[in-house]
Amino acid sequence: MPRIAVTVDGIRYEEDVEPRLLLVHLLRDRLGKTGTPVGCDTSNCGACTVMLDGKSVKSCSVLAVQADGSDVVTIEGLATAGTMHPMQRAFHEEHALQCGYCTPGMVMAAIDLLREDPDPSEETIRHGLEGNLCRCTGYCNIVRAVRRGAQSMGQAVTTP
Ligand code: FES
Ligand code: FES
């Protein structure tokens, strides 16, 4: 079994993994990072989105061995010293969730979106989040939250 080393939310782990193990299962089942949910397992919903070396990926479409030597940030690694990341706070303040199942992936994808466009229009946000499905909210508050998060991040500059 290959042995991999991966840093997740600032902690380095060394794990023996089967070559077919998906990153999302490494995170959830081996490292206890259950804040990253599995919504579909077919790369459709985006609920499992995490940052891999600074870029958002659907962790159900990445093998754990592909993350060897990489830095992974999950929704659980965003808060610092008990303070929510500005994008998490924006989702909270704009009521951008109902069941919350899509929210970790939405937040991670939104942060990645701002890397390319720190001040995105509604159209850019809707296009940028196309890979993340929400069954509950109708997306309006999510778009508002990303705008609000972008504004506060523009002031705070706290991209992971
Ligand atoms: S669980 Fe990964 S995209 Fe749905
Ligand atoms: S809040 Fe329920 S799926 Fe988005």
Tab-separated table of N, CA and C and ligand atoms in Angstrom:
chain	number	residue	atom	x	y	z
A	1	MET	N	0.843	-1.193	0.000
A	1	MET	CA	0.000	0.000	0.000
A	1	MET	C	0.883	1.249	0.000
A	2	PRO	N	0.606	2.206	-0.872
A	2	PRO	CA	1.419	3.427	-0.879
A	2	PRO	C	1.260	4.224	0.424
A	3	ARG	N	2.351	4.811	0.848
A	3	ARG	CA	2.300	5.702	2.023
A	3	ARG	C	2.354	7.133	1.512
A	4	ILE	N	1.401	7.942	1.978
A	4	ILE	CA	1.381	9.340	1.527
A	4	ILE	C	1.527	10.271	2.729
A	5	ALA	N	2.014	11.449	2.455
A	5	ALA	CA	2.076	12.507	3.480
A	5	ALA	C	1.252	13.679	2.962
A	6	VAL	N	0.339	14.121	3.777
A	6	VAL	CA	-0.529	15.214	3.344
A	6	VAL	C	-0.804	16.126	4.541
A	7	THR	N	-0.804	17.415	4.274
A	7	THR	CA	-1.128	18.375	5.339
A	7	THR	C	-2.593	18.770	5.188
A	8	VAL	N	-3.347	18.582	6.253
A	8	VAL	CA	-4.776	18.905	6.216
A	8	VAL	C	-5.078	19.876	7.356
A	9	ASP	N	-5.607	21.023	6.980
A	9	ASP	CA	-5.943	22.061	7.959
A	9	ASP	C	-4.770	22.334	8.908
A	10	GLY	N	-3.569	22.353	8.317
A	10	GLY	CA	-2.379	22.738	9.068
A	10	GLY	C	-1.692	21.619	9.813
A	11	ILE	N	-2.234	20.401	9.742
A	11	ILE	CA	-1.600	19.280	10.446
A	11	ILE	C	-1.115	18.257	9.419
A	12	ARG	N	0.123	17.794	9.599
A	12	ARG	CA	0.672	16.838	8.633
A	12	ARG	C	0.321	15.411	9.064
A	13	TYR	N	-0.162	14.636	8.118
A	13	TYR	CA	-0.518	13.238	8.368
A	13	TYR	C	0.278	12.354	7.422
A	14	GLU	N	0.653	11.170	7.929
A	14	GLU	CA	1.222	10.142	7.055
A	14	GLU	C	0.290	8.953	7.130
A	15	GLU	N	-0.168	8.485	5.981
A	15	GLU	CA	-1.175	7.423	5.955
A	15	GLU	C	-0.825	6.401	4.876
A	16	ASP	N	-1.072	5.122	5.195
A	16	ASP	CA	-0.998	4.082	4.174
A	16	ASP	C	-2.375	4.000	3.535
A	17	VAL	N	-2.415	4.147	2.228
A	17	VAL	CA	-3.727	4.205	1.571
A	17	VAL	C	-3.785	3.232	0.391
A	18	GLU	N	-4.967	2.662	0.196
A	18	GLU	CA	-5.178	1.887	-1.024
A	18	GLU	C	-5.173	2.843	-2.201
A	19	PRO	N	-4.614	2.430	-3.331
A	19	PRO	CA	-4.552	3.337	-4.491
A	19	PRO	C	-5.923	3.833	-4.930
A	20	ARG	N	-6.989	3.079	-4.624
A	20	ARG	CA	-8.318	3.506	-5.097
A	20	ARG	C	-9.044	4.417	-4.090
A	21	LEU	N	-8.425	4.654	-2.921
A	21	LEU	CA	-9.097	5.472	-1.899
A	21	LEU	C	-9.267	6.911	-2.386
A	22	LEU	N	-10.487	7.423	-2.271
A	22	LEU	CA	-10.745	8.804	-2.674
A	22	LEU	C	-10.333	9.768	-1.559
A	23	LEU	N	-9.942	10.963	-1.980
A	23	LEU	CA	-9.529	11.974	-1.004
A	23	LEU	C	-10.637	12.233	0.011
A	24	VAL	N	-11.874	12.306	-0.436
A	24	VAL	CA	-12.964	12.603	0.503
A	24	VAL	C	-13.080	11.517	1.572
A	25	HIS	N	-12.800	10.278	1.225
A	25	HIS	CA	-12.886	9.205	2.224
A	25	HIS	C	-11.671	9.221	3.156
A	26	LEU	N	-10.529	9.629	2.622
A	26	LEU	CA	-9.372	9.818	3.509
A	26	LEU	C	-9.720	10.884	4.545
A	27	LEU	N	-10.276	11.991	4.060
A	27	LEU	CA	-10.587	13.105	4.961
A	27	LEU	C	-11.615	12.694	6.012
A	28	ARG	N	-12.693	12.089	5.561
A	28	ARG	CA	-13.795	11.790	6.475
A	28	ARG	C	-13.524	10.563	7.351
A	29	ASP	N	-13.133	9.467	6.706
A	29	ASP	CA	-13.100	8.189	7.424
A	29	ASP	C	-11.791	7.956	8.174
A	30	ARG	N	-10.707	8.524	7.685
A	30	ARG	CA	-9.413	8.287	8.332
A	30	ARG	C	-9.008	9.465	9.211
A	31	LEU	N	-9.303	10.681	8.760
A	31	LEU	CA	-8.833	11.852	9.510
A	31	LEU	C	-9.946	12.528	10.305
A	32	GLY	N	-11.164	12.022	10.181
A	32	GLY	CA	-12.278	12.554	10.983
A	32	GLY	C	-12.787	13.899	10.541
A	33	LYS	N	-12.483	14.291	9.305
A	33	LYS	CA	-12.921	15.607	8.808
A	33	LYS	C	-14.323	15.482	8.219
A	34	THR	N	-15.284	15.237	9.082
A	34	THR	CA	-16.651	14.989	8.616
A	34	THR	C	-17.396	16.276	8.253
A	35	GLY	N	-16.745	17.411	8.421
A	35	GLY	CA	-17.335	18.666	7.940
A	35	GLY	C	-17.417	18.712	6.425
A	36	THR	N	-16.681	17.844	5.773
A	36	THR	CA	-16.735	17.741	4.302
A	36	THR	C	-17.682	16.592	3.945
A	37	PRO	N	-18.885	16.900	3.484
A	37	PRO	CA	-19.852	15.835	3.227
A	37	PRO	C	-19.711	15.206	1.836
A	38	VAL	N	-20.328	14.049	1.699
A	38	VAL	CA	-20.458	13.413	0.380
A	38	VAL	C	-21.917	13.569	-0.031
A	39	GLY	N	-22.138	14.260	-1.141
A	39	GLY	CA	-23.515	14.473	-1.583
A	39	GLY	C	-23.939	13.521	-2.671
A	40	CYS	N	-23.010	13.164	-3.543
A	40	CYS	CA	-23.411	12.361	-4.703
A	40	CYS	C	-22.418	11.261	-5.028
A	41	ASP	N	-21.129	11.513	-4.801
A	41	ASP	CA	-20.078	10.545	-5.126
A	41	ASP	C	-19.886	10.399	-6.632
A	42	THR	N	-20.481	11.290	-7.406
A	42	THR	CA	-20.339	11.189	-8.861
A	42	THR	C	-19.851	12.506	-9.462
A	43	SER	N	-19.228	13.342	-8.659
A	43	SER	CA	-18.635	14.614	-9.122
A	43	SER	C	-19.655	15.635	-9.598
A	44	ASN	N	-20.892	15.507	-9.162
A	44	ASN	CA	-21.932	16.425	-9.637
A	44	ASN	C	-22.255	17.560	-8.675
A	45	CYS	N	-22.300	17.281	-7.379
A	45	CYS	CA	-22.950	18.234	-6.470
A	45	CYS	C	-22.016	19.279	-5.868
A	46	GLY	N	-20.734	18.971	-5.729
A	46	GLY	CA	-19.786	19.936	-5.176
A	46	GLY	C	-19.777	20.023	-3.664
A	47	ALA	N	-20.596	19.212	-2.985
A	47	ALA	CA	-20.636	19.288	-1.514
A	47	ALA	C	-19.279	18.951	-0.891
A	48	CYS	N	-18.497	18.158	-1.583
A	48	CYS	CA	-17.227	17.651	-1.036
A	48	CYS	C	-16.043	18.557	-1.361
A	49	THR	N	-16.312	19.776	-1.831
A	49	THR	CA	-15.236	20.665	-2.297
A	49	THR	C	-14.286	21.064	-1.159
A	50	VAL	N	-12.999	20.928	-1.431
A	50	VAL	CA	-11.947	21.373	-0.506
A	50	VAL	C	-10.899	22.118	-1.331
A	51	MET	N	-9.963	22.742	-0.659
A	51	MET	CA	-8.838	23.370	-1.355
A	51	MET	C	-7.678	22.388	-1.399
A	52	LEU	N	-7.143	22.188	-2.568
A	52	LEU	CA	-5.956	21.351	-2.730
A	52	LEU	C	-4.878	22.249	-3.311
A	53	ASP	N	-3.860	22.504	-2.510
A	53	ASP	CA	-2.800	23.444	-2.906
A	53	ASP	C	-3.388	24.758	-3.418
A	54	GLY	N	-4.384	25.236	-2.694
A	54	GLY	CA	-4.934	26.573	-2.965
A	54	GLY	C	-6.019	26.639	-4.013
A	55	LYS	N	-6.369	25.481	-4.623
A	55	LYS	CA	-7.420	25.507	-5.637
A	55	LYS	C	-8.540	24.573	-5.221
A	56	SER	N	-9.780	24.991	-5.499
A	56	SER	CA	-10.894	24.143	-5.074
A	56	SER	C	-10.997	22.913	-5.972
A	57	VAL	N	-11.215	21.771	-5.338
A	57	VAL	CA	-11.414	20.508	-6.063
A	57	VAL	C	-12.567	19.769	-5.405
A	58	LYS	N	-13.227	18.948	-6.194
A	58	LYS	CA	-14.233	18.053	-5.635
A	58	LYS	C	-13.481	16.830	-5.115
A	59	SER	N	-13.461	16.673	-3.809
A	59	SER	CA	-12.577	15.660	-3.238
A	59	SER	C	-13.047	14.236	-3.500
A	60	CYS	N	-14.256	14.084	-4.068
A	60	CYS	CA	-14.685	12.744	-4.485
A	60	CYS	C	-14.171	12.413	-5.874
A	61	SER	N	-13.503	13.376	-6.498
A	61	SER	CA	-12.972	13.096	-7.833
A	61	SER	C	-11.446	13.117	-7.832
A	62	VAL	N	-10.855	13.074	-6.626
A	62	VAL	CA	-9.398	13.064	-6.494
A	62	VAL	C	-9.021	11.834	-5.675
A	63	LEU	N	-8.015	11.120	-6.119
A	63	LEU	CA	-7.528	9.992	-5.325
A	63	LEU	C	-6.642	10.512	-4.197
A	64	ALA	N	-6.679	9.825	-3.081
A	64	ALA	CA	-5.839	10.242	-1.956
A	64	ALA	C	-4.367	10.271	-2.363
A	65	VAL	N	-3.942	9.311	-3.177
A	65	VAL	CA	-2.527	9.288	-3.582
A	65	VAL	C	-2.159	10.521	-4.412
A	66	GLN	N	-3.136	11.110	-5.069
A	66	GLN	CA	-2.858	12.325	-5.845
A	66	GLN	C	-2.606	13.530	-4.942
A	67	ALA	N	-3.008	13.413	-3.697
A	67	ALA	CA	-2.799	14.515	-2.754
A	67	ALA	C	-1.467	14.372	-2.004
A	68	ASP	N	-0.707	13.343	-2.336
A	68	ASP	CA	0.573	13.138	-1.654
A	68	ASP	C	1.448	14.393	-1.789
A	69	GLY	N	1.948	14.873	-0.661
A	69	GLY	CA	2.825	16.046	-0.672
A	69	GLY	C	2.071	17.368	-0.753
A	70	SER	N	0.744	17.309	-0.701
A	70	SER	CA	-0.053	18.525	-0.899
A	70	SER	C	-0.576	19.101	0.405
A	71	ASP	N	-1.116	20.295	0.236
A	71	ASP	CA	-1.722	20.995	1.358
A	71	ASP	C	-3.231	21.076	1.095
A	72	VAL	N	-4.001	20.511	2.015
A	72	VAL	CA	-5.461	20.494	1.856
A	72	VAL	C	-6.080	21.379	2.931
A	73	VAL	N	-7.041	22.199	2.526
A	73	VAL	CA	-7.813	22.966	3.518
A	73	VAL	C	-9.273	22.571	3.365
A	74	THR	N	-9.881	22.171	4.460
A	74	THR	CA	-11.302	21.840	4.460
A	74	THR	C	-12.059	22.966	5.162
A	75	ILE	N	-13.362	22.843	5.169
A	75	ILE	CA	-14.191	23.842	5.853
A	75	ILE	C	-13.792	23.957	7.333
A	76	GLU	N	-13.250	22.869	7.874
A	76	GLU	CA	-12.874	22.871	9.294
A	76	GLU	C	-11.595	23.646	9.565
A	77	GLY	N	-10.878	23.990	8.485
A	77	GLY	CA	-9.620	24.708	8.675
A	77	GLY	C	-9.721	26.187	8.377
A	78	LEU	N	-10.928	26.674	8.129
A	78	LEU	CA	-11.073	28.077	7.728
A	78	LEU	C	-11.067	29.049	8.900
A	79	ALA	N	-11.699	28.668	9.974
A	79	ALA	CA	-11.772	29.583	11.121
A	79	ALA	C	-10.393	29.708	11.756
A	80	THR	N	-10.100	30.893	12.266
A	80	THR	CA	-8.837	31.067	12.968
A	80	THR	C	-9.132	31.531	14.387
A	81	ALA	N	-8.560	30.809	15.345
A	81	ALA	CA	-8.748	31.133	16.774
A	81	ALA	C	-10.216	31.340	17.115
A	82	GLY	N	-11.068	30.466	16.580
A	82	GLY	CA	-12.481	30.530	16.931
A	82	GLY	C	-13.264	31.603	16.194
A	83	THR	N	-12.602	32.311	15.274
A	83	THR	CA	-13.302	33.352	14.511
A	83	THR	C	-13.578	32.837	13.109
A	84	MET	N	-14.839	32.924	12.700
A	84	MET	CA	-15.202	32.424	11.385
A	84	MET	C	-14.476	33.199	10.287
A	85	HIS	N	-14.167	32.483	9.217
A	85	HIS	CA	-13.653	33.118	8.005
A	85	HIS	C	-14.728	34.097	7.505
A	86	PRO	N	-14.339	35.221	6.901
A	86	PRO	CA	-15.339	36.194	6.422
A	86	PRO	C	-16.403	35.576	5.522
A	87	MET	N	-16.034	34.572	4.737
A	87	MET	CA	-17.036	33.958	3.856
A	87	MET	C	-18.009	33.108	4.666
A	88	GLN	N	-17.527	32.444	5.690
A	88	GLN	CA	-18.442	31.696	6.571
A	88	GLN	C	-19.399	32.654	7.252
A	89	ARG	N	-18.862	33.771	7.722
A	89	ARG	CA	-19.693	34.750	8.426
A	89	ARG	C	-20.753	35.316	7.480
A	90	ALA	N	-20.347	35.568	6.225
A	90	ALA	CA	-21.290	36.117	5.246
A	90	ALA	C	-22.432	35.134	4.986
A	91	PHE	N	-22.129	33.844	4.887
A	91	PHE	CA	-23.189	32.851	4.690
A	91	PHE	C	-24.143	32.859	5.889
A	92	HIS	N	-23.582	32.994	7.061
A	92	HIS	CA	-24.400	33.041	8.272
A	92	HIS	C	-25.286	34.290	8.264
A	93	GLU	N	-24.673	35.429	7.967
A	93	GLU	CA	-25.407	36.699	8.067
A	93	GLU	C	-26.466	36.842	6.981
A	94	GLU	N	-26.227	36.244	5.828
A	94	GLU	CA	-27.198	36.349	4.723
A	94	GLU	C	-28.190	35.177	4.719
A	95	HIS	N	-28.122	34.333	5.712
A	95	HIS	CA	-29.015	33.154	5.788
A	95	HIS	C	-28.934	32.348	4.490
A	96	ALA	N	-27.714	32.052	4.094
A	96	ALA	CA	-27.496	31.429	2.785
A	96	ALA	C	-27.507	29.902	2.863
A	97	LEU	N	-28.252	29.373	3.781
A	97	LEU	CA	-28.346	27.916	3.886
A	97	LEU	C	-29.641	27.522	4.565
A	98	GLN	N	-30.058	26.313	4.231
A	98	GLN	CA	-31.203	25.738	4.950
A	98	GLN	C	-30.746	24.435	5.598
A	99	CYS	N	-30.653	23.358	4.814
A	99	CYS	CA	-30.190	22.107	5.443
A	99	CYS	C	-28.695	22.151	5.719
A	100	GLY	N	-27.955	22.964	4.966
A	100	GLY	CA	-26.531	23.112	5.211
A	100	GLY	C	-25.651	22.072	4.535
A	101	TYR	N	-26.266	21.144	3.826
A	101	TYR	CA	-25.454	20.060	3.262
A	101	TYR	C	-24.491	20.574	2.189
A	102	CYS	N	-24.946	21.533	1.397
A	102	CYS	CA	-24.090	22.052	0.320
A	102	CYS	C	-23.114	23.104	0.819
A	103	THR	N	-23.330	23.606	2.040
A	103	THR	CA	-22.648	24.827	2.479
A	103	THR	C	-21.120	24.724	2.540
A	104	PRO	N	-20.551	23.651	3.079
A	104	PRO	CA	-19.081	23.597	3.099
A	104	PRO	C	-18.479	23.733	1.703
A	105	GLY	N	-19.064	23.035	0.746
A	105	GLY	CA	-18.554	23.105	-0.622
A	105	GLY	C	-18.781	24.467	-1.241
A	106	MET	N	-19.939	25.063	-0.950
A	106	MET	CA	-20.242	26.405	-1.476
A	106	MET	C	-19.218	27.418	-0.962
A	107	VAL	N	-18.935	27.350	0.320
A	107	VAL	CA	-18.001	28.306	0.925
A	107	VAL	C	-16.608	28.139	0.306
A	108	MET	N	-16.166	26.892	0.154
A	108	MET	CA	-14.830	26.673	-0.403
A	108	MET	C	-14.777	27.140	-1.862
A	109	ALA	N	-15.820	26.820	-2.623
A	109	ALA	CA	-15.844	27.235	-4.030
A	109	ALA	C	-15.909	28.749	-4.144
A	110	ALA	N	-16.640	29.383	-3.243
A	110	ALA	CA	-16.761	30.851	-3.269
A	110	ALA	C	-15.413	31.502	-2.994
A	111	ILE	N	-14.685	30.968	-2.048
A	111	ILE	CA	-13.365	31.540	-1.731
A	111	ILE	C	-12.438	31.394	-2.936
A	112	ASP	N	-12.522	30.250	-3.585
A	112	ASP	CA	-11.677	30.037	-4.766
A	112	ASP	C	-12.059	30.997	-5.889
A	113	LEU	N	-13.354	31.218	-6.031
A	113	LEU	CA	-13.845	32.140	-7.058
A	113	LEU	C	-13.221	33.528	-6.888
A	114	LEU	N	-13.088	33.956	-5.637
A	114	LEU	CA	-12.573	35.302	-5.370
A	114	LEU	C	-11.078	35.423	-5.645
A	115	ARG	N	-10.404	34.287	-5.719
A	115	ARG	CA	-8.985	34.326	-6.066
A	115	ARG	C	-8.820	34.916	-7.467
A	116	GLU	N	-9.731	34.567	-8.355
A	116	GLU	CA	-9.647	35.037	-9.739
A	116	GLU	C	-10.350	36.370	-9.933
A	117	ASP	N	-11.398	36.600	-9.161
A	117	ASP	CA	-12.140	37.854	-9.298
A	117	ASP	C	-12.575	38.296	-7.907
A	118	PRO	N	-11.813	39.190	-7.284
A	118	PRO	CA	-12.101	39.595	-5.901
A	118	PRO	C	-13.391	40.386	-5.749
A	119	ASP	N	-13.952	40.868	-6.871
A	119	ASP	CA	-15.170	41.663	-6.783
A	119	ASP	C	-16.158	41.176	-7.850
A	120	PRO	N	-16.647	39.948	-7.710
A	120	PRO	CA	-17.428	39.339	-8.793
A	120	PRO	C	-18.848	39.890	-8.874
A	121	SER	N	-19.342	39.948	-10.113
A	121	SER	CA	-20.743	40.334	-10.342
A	121	SER	C	-21.639	39.143	-9.987
A	122	GLU	N	-22.949	39.405	-9.924
A	122	GLU	CA	-23.880	38.303	-9.668
A	122	GLU	C	-23.736	37.217	-10.728
A	123	GLU	N	-23.577	37.649	-11.972
A	123	GLU	CA	-23.450	36.682	-13.069
A	123	GLU	C	-22.190	35.827	-12.894
A	124	THR	N	-21.086	36.469	-12.528
A	124	THR	CA	-19.838	35.732	-12.323
A	124	THR	C	-19.986	34.727	-11.180
A	125	ILE	N	-20.674	35.151	-10.119
A	125	ILE	CA	-20.861	34.251	-8.981
A	125	ILE	C	-21.703	33.054	-9.393
A	126	ARG	N	-22.799	33.311	-10.087
A	126	ARG	CA	-23.674	32.203	-10.503
A	126	ARG	C	-22.915	31.249	-11.433
A	127	HIS	N	-22.123	31.822	-12.333
A	127	HIS	CA	-21.347	30.982	-13.250
A	127	HIS	C	-20.276	30.213	-12.466
A	128	GLY	N	-19.598	30.911	-11.552
A	128	GLY	CA	-18.503	30.290	-10.807
A	128	GLY	C	-18.958	29.169	-9.894
A	129	LEU	N	-20.208	29.237	-9.449
A	129	LEU	CA	-20.706	28.210	-8.525
A	129	LEU	C	-21.569	27.163	-9.235
A	130	GLU	N	-21.479	27.135	-10.543
A	130	GLU	CA	-22.308	26.192	-11.298
A	130	GLU	C	-22.064	24.739	-10.913
A	131	GLY	N	-20.856	24.445	-10.466
A	131	GLY	CA	-20.525	23.062	-10.101
A	131	GLY	C	-20.977	22.681	-8.708
A	132	ASN	N	-21.642	23.614	-8.015
A	132	ASN	CA	-22.101	23.341	-6.655
A	132	ASN	C	-23.621	23.449	-6.612
A	133	LEU	N	-24.263	22.356	-6.284
A	133	LEU	CA	-25.724	22.320	-6.297
A	133	LEU	C	-26.292	22.546	-4.901
A	134	CYS	N	-27.375	23.321	-4.849
A	134	CYS	CA	-28.117	23.486	-3.608
A	134	CYS	C	-29.565	23.098	-3.880
A	135	ARG	N	-30.080	22.189	-3.079
A	135	ARG	CA	-31.448	21.705	-3.296
A	135	ARG	C	-32.467	22.535	-2.528
A	136	CYS	N	-32.007	23.450	-1.673
A	136	CYS	CA	-32.937	24.109	-0.755
A	136	CYS	C	-33.182	25.584	-1.028
A	137	THR	N	-32.122	26.350	-1.288
A	137	THR	CA	-32.231	27.798	-1.085
A	137	THR	C	-32.697	28.588	-2.301
A	138	GLY	N	-32.554	28.055	-3.495
A	138	GLY	CA	-32.843	28.859	-4.683
A	138	GLY	C	-31.705	29.794	-5.043
A	139	TYR	N	-30.612	29.723	-4.317
A	139	TYR	CA	-29.333	30.395	-4.640
A	139	TYR	C	-29.283	31.902	-4.365
A	140	CYS	N	-30.436	32.575	-4.214
A	140	CYS	CA	-30.386	34.050	-4.093
A	140	CYS	C	-29.542	34.489	-2.905
A	141	ASN	N	-29.795	33.889	-1.752
A	141	ASN	CA	-29.035	34.300	-0.574
A	141	ASN	C	-27.577	33.856	-0.664
A	142	ILE	N	-27.331	32.784	-1.373
A	142	ILE	CA	-25.941	32.342	-1.558
A	142	ILE	C	-25.183	33.397	-2.365
A	143	VAL	N	-25.800	33.877	-3.428
A	143	VAL	CA	-25.150	34.904	-4.245
A	143	VAL	C	-24.898	36.159	-3.397
A	144	ARG	N	-25.905	36.537	-2.611
A	144	ARG	CA	-25.745	37.712	-1.734
A	144	ARG	C	-24.596	37.493	-0.745
A	145	ALA	N	-24.512	36.274	-0.214
A	145	ALA	CA	-23.459	35.975	0.767
A	145	ALA	C	-22.079	36.068	0.129
A	146	VAL	N	-21.966	35.585	-1.092
A	146	VAL	CA	-20.649	35.640	-1.742
A	146	VAL	C	-20.258	37.096	-1.999
A	147	ARG	N	-21.234	37.921	-2.382
A	147	ARG	CA	-20.948	39.352	-2.558
A	147	ARG	C	-20.486	39.955	-1.230
A	148	ARG	N	-21.206	39.629	-0.194
A	148	ARG	CA	-20.861	40.192	1.127
A	148	ARG	C	-19.491	39.679	1.584
A	149	GLY	N	-19.266	38.370	1.368
A	149	GLY	CA	-17.966	37.794	1.735
A	149	GLY	C	-16.845	38.458	0.954
A	150	ALA	N	-17.090	38.727	-0.324
A	150	ALA	CA	-16.071	39.374	-1.161
A	150	ALA	C	-15.744	40.757	-0.611
A	151	GLN	N	-16.804	41.475	-0.197
A	151	GLN	CA	-16.567	42.812	0.338
A	151	GLN	C	-15.734	42.738	1.613
A	152	SER	N	-16.100	41.814	2.522
A	152	SER	CA	-15.301	41.774	3.752
A	152	SER	C	-13.917	41.216	3.520
A	153	MET	N	-13.784	40.300	2.576
A	153	MET	CA	-12.437	39.790	2.322
A	153	MET	C	-11.573	40.835	1.649
A	154	GLY	N	-12.193	41.710	0.852
A	154	GLY	CA	-11.443	42.807	0.249
A	154	GLY	C	-10.847	43.694	1.310
A	155	GLN	N	-11.576	43.792	2.423
A	155	GLN	CA	-11.042	44.609	3.534
A	155	GLN	C	-10.074	43.799	4.380
A	156	ALA	N	-10.381	42.497	4.577
A	156	ALA	CA	-9.577	41.723	5.521
A	156	ALA	C	-8.423	40.980	4.850
A	157	VAL	N	-8.546	40.662	3.533
A	157	VAL	CA	-7.551	39.890	2.802
A	157	VAL	C	-7.136	38.641	3.564
A	158	THR	N	-8.066	37.691	3.647
A	158	THR	CA	-7.769	36.487	4.425
A	158	THR	C	-8.049	35.206	3.622
A	159	THR	N	-7.634	35.186	2.367
A	159	THR	CA	-7.790	33.963	1.579
A	159	THR	C	-6.878	32.884	2.161
A	160	PRO	N	-7.382	31.624	2.289
A	160	PRO	CA	-6.520	30.594	2.865
A	160	PRO	C	-5.392	30.245	1.908
B	1	FES	S1	-19.867	14.281	-3.371
B	1	FES	FE1	-18.309	15.097	-4.579
B	1	FES	S2	-19.319	16.217	-6.128
B	1	FES	FE2	-20.931	15.325	-4.971
B	2	FES	S1	-28.881	24.363	1.936
B	2	FES	FE1	-29.702	22.382	1.589
B	2	FES	S2	-28.661	21.740	-0.195
B	2	FES	FE2	-28.057	23.800	0.022
